[in-house]
PDB file of C-alpha atoms in Angstrom:
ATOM      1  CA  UNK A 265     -15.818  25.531  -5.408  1.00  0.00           C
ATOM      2  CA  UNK A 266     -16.937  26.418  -8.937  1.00  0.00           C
ATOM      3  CA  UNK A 267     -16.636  23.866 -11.396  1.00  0.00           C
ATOM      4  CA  UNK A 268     -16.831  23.748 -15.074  1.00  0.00           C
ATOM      5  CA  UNK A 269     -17.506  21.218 -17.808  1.00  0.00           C
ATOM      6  CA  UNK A 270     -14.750  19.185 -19.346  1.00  0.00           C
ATOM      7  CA  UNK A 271     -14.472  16.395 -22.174  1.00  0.00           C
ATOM      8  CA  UNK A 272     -16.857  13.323 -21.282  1.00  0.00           C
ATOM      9  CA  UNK A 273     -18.421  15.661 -18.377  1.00  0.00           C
ATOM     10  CA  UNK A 274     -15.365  14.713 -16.512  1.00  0.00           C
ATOM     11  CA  UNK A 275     -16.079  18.604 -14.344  1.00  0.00           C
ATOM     12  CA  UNK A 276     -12.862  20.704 -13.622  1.00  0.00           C
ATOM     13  CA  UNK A 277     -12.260  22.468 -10.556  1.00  0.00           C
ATOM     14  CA  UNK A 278     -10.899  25.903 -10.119  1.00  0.00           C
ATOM     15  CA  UNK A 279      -6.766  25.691  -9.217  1.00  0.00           C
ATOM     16  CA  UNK A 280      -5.917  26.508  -5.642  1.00  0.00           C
ATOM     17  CA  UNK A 281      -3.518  29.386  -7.119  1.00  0.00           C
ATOM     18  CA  UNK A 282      -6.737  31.359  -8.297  1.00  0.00           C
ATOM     19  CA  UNK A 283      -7.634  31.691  -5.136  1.00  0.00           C
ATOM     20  CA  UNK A 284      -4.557  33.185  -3.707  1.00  0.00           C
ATOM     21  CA  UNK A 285      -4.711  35.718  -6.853  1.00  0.00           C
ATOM     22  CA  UNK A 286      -8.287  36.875  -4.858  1.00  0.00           C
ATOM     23  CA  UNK A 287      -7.281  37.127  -1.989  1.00  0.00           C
ATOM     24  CA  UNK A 288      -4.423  39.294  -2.855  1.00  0.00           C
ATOM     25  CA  UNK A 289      -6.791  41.383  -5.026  1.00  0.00           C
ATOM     26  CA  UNK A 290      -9.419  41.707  -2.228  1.00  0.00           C
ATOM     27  CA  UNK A 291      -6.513  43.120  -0.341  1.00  0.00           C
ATOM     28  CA  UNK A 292      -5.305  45.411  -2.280  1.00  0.00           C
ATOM     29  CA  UNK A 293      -7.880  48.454  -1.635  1.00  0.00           C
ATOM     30  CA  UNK A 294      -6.804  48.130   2.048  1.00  0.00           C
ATOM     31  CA  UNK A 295      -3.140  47.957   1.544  1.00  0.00           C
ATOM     32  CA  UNK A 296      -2.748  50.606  -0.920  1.00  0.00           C
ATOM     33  CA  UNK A 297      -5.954  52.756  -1.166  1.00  0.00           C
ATOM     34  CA  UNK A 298      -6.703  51.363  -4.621  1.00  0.00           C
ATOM     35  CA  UNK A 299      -8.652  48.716  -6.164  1.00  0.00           C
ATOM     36  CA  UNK A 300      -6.946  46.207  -9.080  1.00  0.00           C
ATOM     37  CA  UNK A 301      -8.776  47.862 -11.481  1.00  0.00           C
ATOM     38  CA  UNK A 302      -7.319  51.209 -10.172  1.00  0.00           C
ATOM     39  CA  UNK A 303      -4.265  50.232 -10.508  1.00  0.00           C
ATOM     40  CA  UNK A 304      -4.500  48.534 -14.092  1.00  0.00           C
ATOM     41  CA  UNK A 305      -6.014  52.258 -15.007  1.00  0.00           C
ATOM     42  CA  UNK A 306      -3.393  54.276 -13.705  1.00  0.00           C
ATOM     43  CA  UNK A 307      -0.406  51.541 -15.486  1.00  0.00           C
ATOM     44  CA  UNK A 308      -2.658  52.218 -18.750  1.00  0.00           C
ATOM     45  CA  UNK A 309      -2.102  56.005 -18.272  1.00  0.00           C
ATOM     46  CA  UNK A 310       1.542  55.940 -17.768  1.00  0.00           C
ATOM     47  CA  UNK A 311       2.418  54.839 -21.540  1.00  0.00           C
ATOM     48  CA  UNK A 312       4.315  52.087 -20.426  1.00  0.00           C
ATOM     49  CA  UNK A 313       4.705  49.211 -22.636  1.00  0.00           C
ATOM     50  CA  UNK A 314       5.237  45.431 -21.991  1.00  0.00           C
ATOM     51  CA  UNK A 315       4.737  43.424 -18.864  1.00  0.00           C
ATOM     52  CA  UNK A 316       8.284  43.581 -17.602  1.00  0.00           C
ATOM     53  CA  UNK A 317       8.697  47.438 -17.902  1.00  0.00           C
ATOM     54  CA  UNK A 318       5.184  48.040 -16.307  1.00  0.00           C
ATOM     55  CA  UNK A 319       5.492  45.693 -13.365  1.00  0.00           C
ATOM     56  CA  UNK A 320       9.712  47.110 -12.435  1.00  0.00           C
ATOM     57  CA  UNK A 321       7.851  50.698 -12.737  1.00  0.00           C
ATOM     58  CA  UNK A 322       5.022  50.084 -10.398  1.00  0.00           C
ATOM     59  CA  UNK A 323       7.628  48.003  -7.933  1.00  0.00           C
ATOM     60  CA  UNK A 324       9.781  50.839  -7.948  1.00  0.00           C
ATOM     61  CA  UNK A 325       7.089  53.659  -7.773  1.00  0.00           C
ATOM     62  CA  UNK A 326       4.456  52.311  -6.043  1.00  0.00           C
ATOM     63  CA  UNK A 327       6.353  49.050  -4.055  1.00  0.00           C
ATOM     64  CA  UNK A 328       4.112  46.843  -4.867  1.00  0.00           C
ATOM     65  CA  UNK A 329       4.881  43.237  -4.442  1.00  0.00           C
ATOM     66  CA  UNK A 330       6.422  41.311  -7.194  1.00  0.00           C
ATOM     67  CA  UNK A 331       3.526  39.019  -7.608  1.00  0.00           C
ATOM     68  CA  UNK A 332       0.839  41.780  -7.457  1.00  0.00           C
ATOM     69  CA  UNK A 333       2.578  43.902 -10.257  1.00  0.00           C
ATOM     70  CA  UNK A 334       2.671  40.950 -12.438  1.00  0.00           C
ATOM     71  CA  UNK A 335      -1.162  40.601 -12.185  1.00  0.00           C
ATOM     72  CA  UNK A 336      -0.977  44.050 -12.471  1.00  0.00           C
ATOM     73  CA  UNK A 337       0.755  44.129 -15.605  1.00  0.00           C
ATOM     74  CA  UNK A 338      -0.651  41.499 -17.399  1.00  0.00           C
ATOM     75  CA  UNK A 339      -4.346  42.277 -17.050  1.00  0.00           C
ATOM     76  CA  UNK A 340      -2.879  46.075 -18.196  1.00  0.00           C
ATOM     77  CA  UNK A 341      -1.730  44.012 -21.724  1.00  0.00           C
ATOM     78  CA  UNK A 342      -5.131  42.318 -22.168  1.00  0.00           C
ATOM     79  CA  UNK A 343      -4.038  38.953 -19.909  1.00  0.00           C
ATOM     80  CA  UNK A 344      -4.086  37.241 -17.153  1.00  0.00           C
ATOM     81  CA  UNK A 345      -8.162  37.114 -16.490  1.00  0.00           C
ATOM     82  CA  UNK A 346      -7.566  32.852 -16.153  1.00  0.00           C
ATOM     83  CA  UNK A 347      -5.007  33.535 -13.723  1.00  0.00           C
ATOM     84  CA  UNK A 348      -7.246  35.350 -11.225  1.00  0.00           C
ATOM     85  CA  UNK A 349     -11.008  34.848 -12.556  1.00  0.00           C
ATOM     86  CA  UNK A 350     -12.855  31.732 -11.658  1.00  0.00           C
ATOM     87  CA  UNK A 351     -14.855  31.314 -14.354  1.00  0.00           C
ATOM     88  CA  UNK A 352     -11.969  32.915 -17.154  1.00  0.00           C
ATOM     89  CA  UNK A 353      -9.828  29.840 -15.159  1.00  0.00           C
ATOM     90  CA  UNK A 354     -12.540  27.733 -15.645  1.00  0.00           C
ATOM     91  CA  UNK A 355     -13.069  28.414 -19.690  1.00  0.00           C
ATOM     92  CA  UNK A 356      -9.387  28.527 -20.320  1.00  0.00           C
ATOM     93  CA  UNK A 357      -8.450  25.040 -18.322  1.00  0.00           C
ATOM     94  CA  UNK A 358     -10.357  22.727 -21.338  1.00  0.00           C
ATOM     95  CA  UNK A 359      -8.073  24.549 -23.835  1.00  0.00           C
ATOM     96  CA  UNK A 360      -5.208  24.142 -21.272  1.00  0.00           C
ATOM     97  CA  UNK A 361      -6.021  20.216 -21.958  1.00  0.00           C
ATOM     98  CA  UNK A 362      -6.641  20.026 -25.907  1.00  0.00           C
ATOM     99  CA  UNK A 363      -3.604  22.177 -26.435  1.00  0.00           C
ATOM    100  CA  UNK A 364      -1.296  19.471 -24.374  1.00  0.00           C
ATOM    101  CA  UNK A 365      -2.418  16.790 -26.565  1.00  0.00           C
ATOM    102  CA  UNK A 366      -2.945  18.746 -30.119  1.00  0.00           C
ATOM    103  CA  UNK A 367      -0.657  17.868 -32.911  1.00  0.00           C
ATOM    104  CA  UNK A 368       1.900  15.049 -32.296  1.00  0.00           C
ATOM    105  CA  UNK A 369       0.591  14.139 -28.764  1.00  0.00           C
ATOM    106  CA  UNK A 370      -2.949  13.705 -30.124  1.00  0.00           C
ATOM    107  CA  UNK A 371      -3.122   9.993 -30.108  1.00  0.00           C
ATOM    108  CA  UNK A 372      -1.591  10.425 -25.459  1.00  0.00           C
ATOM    109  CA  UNK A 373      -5.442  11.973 -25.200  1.00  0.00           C
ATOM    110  CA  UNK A 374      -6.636   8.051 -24.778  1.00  0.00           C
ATOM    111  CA  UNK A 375      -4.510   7.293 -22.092  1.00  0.00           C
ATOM    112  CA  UNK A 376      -5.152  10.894 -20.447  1.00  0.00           C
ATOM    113  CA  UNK A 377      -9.188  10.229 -20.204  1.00  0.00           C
ATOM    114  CA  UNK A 378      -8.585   6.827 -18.844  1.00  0.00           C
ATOM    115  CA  UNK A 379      -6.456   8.229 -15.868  1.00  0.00           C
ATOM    116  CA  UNK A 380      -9.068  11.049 -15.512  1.00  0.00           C
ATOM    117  CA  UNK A 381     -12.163   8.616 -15.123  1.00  0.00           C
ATOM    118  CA  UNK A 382      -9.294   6.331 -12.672  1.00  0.00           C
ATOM    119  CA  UNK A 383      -8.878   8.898 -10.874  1.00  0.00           C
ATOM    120  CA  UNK A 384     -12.531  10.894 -10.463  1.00  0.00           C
ATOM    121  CA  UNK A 385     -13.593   6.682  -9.526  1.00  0.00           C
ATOM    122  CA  UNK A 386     -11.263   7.002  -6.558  1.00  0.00           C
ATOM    123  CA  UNK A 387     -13.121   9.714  -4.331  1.00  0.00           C
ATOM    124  CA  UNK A 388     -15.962  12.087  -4.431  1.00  0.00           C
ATOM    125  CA  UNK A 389     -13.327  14.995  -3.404  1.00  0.00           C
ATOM    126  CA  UNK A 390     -10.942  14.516  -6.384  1.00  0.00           C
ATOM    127  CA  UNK A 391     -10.388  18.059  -7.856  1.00  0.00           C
ATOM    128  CA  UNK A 392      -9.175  18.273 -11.370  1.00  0.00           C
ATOM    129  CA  UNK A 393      -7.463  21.327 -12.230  1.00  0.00           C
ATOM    130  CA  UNK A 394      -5.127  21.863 -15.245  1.00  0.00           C
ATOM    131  CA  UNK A 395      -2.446  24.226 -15.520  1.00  0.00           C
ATOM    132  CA  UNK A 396      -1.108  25.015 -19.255  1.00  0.00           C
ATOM    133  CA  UNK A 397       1.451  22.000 -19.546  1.00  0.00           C
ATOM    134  CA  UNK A 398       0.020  19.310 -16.283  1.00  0.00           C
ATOM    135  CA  UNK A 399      -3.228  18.370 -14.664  1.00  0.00           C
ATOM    136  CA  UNK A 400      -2.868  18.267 -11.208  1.00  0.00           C
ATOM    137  CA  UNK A 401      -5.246  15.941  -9.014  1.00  0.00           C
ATOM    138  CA  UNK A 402      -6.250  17.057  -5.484  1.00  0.00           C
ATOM    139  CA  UNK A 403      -7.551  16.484  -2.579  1.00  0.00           C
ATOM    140  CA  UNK A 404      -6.430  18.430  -0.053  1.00  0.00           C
ATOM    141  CA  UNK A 405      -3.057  18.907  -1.583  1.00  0.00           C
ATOM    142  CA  UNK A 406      -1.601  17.627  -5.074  1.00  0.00           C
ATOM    143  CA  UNK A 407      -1.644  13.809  -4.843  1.00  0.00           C
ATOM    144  CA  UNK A 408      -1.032  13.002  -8.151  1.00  0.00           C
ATOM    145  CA  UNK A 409      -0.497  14.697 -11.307  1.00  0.00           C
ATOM    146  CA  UNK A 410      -0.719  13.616 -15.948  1.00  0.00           C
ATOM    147  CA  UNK A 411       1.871  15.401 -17.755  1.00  0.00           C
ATOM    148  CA  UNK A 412       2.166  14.474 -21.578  1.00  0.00           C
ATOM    149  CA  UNK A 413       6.186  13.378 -21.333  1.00  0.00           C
ATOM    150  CA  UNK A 414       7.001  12.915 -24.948  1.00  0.00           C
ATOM    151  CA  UNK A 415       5.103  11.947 -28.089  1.00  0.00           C
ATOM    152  CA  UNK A 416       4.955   8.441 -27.258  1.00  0.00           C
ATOM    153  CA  UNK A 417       4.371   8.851 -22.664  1.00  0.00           C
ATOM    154  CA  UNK A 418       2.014  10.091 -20.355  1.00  0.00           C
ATOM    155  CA  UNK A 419       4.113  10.313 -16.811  1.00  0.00           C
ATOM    156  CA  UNK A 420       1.658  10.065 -13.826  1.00  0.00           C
ATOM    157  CA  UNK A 421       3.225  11.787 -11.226  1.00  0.00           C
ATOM    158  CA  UNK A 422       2.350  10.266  -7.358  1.00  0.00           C
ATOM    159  CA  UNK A 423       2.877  11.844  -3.772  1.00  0.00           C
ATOM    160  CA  UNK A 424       4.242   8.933  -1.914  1.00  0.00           C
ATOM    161  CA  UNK A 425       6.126  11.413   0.658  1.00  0.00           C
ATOM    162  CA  UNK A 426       4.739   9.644   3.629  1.00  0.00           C
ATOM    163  CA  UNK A 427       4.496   5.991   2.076  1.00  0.00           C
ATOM    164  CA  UNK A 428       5.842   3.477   4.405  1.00  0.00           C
ATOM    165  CA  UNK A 429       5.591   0.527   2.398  1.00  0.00           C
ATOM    166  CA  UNK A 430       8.758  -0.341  -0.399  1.00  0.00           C
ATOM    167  CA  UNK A 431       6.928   0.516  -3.580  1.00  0.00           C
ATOM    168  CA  UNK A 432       6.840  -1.898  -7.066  1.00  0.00           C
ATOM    169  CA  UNK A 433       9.954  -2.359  -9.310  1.00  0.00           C
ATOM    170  CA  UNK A 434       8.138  -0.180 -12.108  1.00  0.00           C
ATOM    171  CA  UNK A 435       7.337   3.138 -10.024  1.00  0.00           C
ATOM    172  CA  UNK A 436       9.913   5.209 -10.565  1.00  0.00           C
ATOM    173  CA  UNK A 437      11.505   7.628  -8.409  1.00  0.00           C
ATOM    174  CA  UNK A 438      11.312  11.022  -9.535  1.00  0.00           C
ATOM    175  CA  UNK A 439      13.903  12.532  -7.107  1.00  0.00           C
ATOM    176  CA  UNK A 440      11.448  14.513  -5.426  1.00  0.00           C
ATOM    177  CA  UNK A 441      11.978  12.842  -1.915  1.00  0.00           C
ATOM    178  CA  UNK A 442      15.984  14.603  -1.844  1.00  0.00           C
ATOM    179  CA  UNK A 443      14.216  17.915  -3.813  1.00  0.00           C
ATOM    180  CA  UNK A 444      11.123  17.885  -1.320  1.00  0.00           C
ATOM    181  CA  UNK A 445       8.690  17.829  -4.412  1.00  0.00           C
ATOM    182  CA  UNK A 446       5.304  16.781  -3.615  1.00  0.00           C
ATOM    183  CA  UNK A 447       5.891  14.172  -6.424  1.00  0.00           C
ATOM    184  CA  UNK A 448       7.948  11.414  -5.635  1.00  0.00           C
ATOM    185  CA  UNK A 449       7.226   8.658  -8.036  1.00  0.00           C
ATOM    186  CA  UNK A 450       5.960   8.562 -11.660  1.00  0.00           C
ATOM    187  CA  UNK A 451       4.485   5.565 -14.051  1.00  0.00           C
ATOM    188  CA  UNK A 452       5.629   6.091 -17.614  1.00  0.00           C
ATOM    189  CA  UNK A 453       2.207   5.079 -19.613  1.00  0.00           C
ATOM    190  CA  UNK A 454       2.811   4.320 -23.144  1.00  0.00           C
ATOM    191  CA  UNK A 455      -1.471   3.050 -23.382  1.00  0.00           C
ATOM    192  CA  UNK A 456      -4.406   2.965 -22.082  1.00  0.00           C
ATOM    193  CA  UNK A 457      -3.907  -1.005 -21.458  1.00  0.00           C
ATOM    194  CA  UNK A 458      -0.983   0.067 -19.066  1.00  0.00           C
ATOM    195  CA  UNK A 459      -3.844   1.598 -16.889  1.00  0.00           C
ATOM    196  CA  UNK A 460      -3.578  -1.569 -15.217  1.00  0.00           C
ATOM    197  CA  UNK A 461      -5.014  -2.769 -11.613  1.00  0.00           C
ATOM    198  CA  UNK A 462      -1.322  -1.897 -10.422  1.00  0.00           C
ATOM    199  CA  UNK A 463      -2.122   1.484 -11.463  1.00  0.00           C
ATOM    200  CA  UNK A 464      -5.202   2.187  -9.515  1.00  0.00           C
ATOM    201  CA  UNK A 465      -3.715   0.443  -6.518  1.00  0.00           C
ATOM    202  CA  UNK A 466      -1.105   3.112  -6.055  1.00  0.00           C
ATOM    203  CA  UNK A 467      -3.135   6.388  -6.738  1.00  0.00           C
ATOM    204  CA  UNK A 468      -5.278   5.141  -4.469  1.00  0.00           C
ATOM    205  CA  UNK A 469      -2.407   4.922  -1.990  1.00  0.00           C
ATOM    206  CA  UNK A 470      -1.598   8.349  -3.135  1.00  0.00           C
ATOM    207  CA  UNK A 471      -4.876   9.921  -2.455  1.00  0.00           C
ATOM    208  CA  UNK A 472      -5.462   8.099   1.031  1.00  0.00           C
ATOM    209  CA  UNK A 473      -2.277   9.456   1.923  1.00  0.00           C
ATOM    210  CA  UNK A 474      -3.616  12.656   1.484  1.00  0.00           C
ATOM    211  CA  UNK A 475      -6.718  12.426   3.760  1.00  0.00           C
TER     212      UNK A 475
END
């Protein structure tokens, strides 16, 4: 899986979701007689303007899927390459980090490298791949995941689906159990000091549970 340099040469991986957005593309010449790039040509030519308009138009025309006129569409208005392009996902995913933690959340980016090195410490198969507002750990599926709460709280989400043991007084439930979410517990970090031994013990537990 490609990888790409991140802050302190923590690496990031490419998300799982880009490669869905291939495979749909690879498709597409064999479902419909045209490439992607035929398709973005031929929504250029029909003076359409604005994502929504473009992708009900080539729905209704053309019936293509909802999710492949989207792609369609944005890559039409100049977007989209980090949704679908390895290395576009690859360039974009360090901004996706700096611009969680830019301004007001500047001083949560402290806390956020110490999970990262945690949780790269854990396993040689940890995959780190942020989306625009989380970074989302895997191994074979999302086992944990750092989401800048507030100002003041990093909330590391766990996947504790399976967990048969009663977990500590300070995990909190997320709901996700009744919602069937992936992740089920969070720790509300307020510092890097709170990346305790209690910590590690239960993303460990997360990612073994995903083995």
């Amino acid at each position: 899986m490609p990888r790409g340099a991140a802050k302190n040469s923590i690496e990031y991986s490419v998300h799982p979701a880009i490669a869905h957005a291939q495979s749909i593309i690879r498709n597409l010449q064999d479902k419909t007689g045209c490439s992607f790039e035929e398709w973005v040509e031929l929504t250029q030519r029909s003076g359409l303007r604005g994502e929504k308009e473009q992708s009900n138009w080539l729905k209704q025309e053309y019936g293509l899927g909802g999710t492949t006129a989207a792609m369609v569409a944005a890559r039409t208005e100049g977007r989209g390459a980090e949704d679908t392009d390895p290395d576009a996902y690859l360039q974009a995913a360090v901004g996706y980090v700096d611009g969680m933690y830019a301004g007001p959340k500047a001083k949560l980016r402290e806390i956020h490298d110490a999970l990262i090195s945690l949780a790269v410490s854990i396993g040689p198969d940890v995959k780190i791949s942020p989306c625009r507002t989380i970074v989302p750990l895997y191994r074979q599926h999302v086992f944990a995941e750092i989401k800048p709460a507030t100002r003041t709280r990093i909330d590391l989400g766990l996947a504790l689906r399976h967990l048969k043991q009663k977990p500590v007084k300070h995990l909190i439930e997320t709901g996700g159990l009744a919602k069937g979410d992936r992740i089920t517990h969070r720790f509300a970090i307020a510092s890097s000091k709170d990346v305790d031994e209690q910590v590690e013990r239960w993303l460990r537990i997360a990612y073994e549970l995903d083995s």
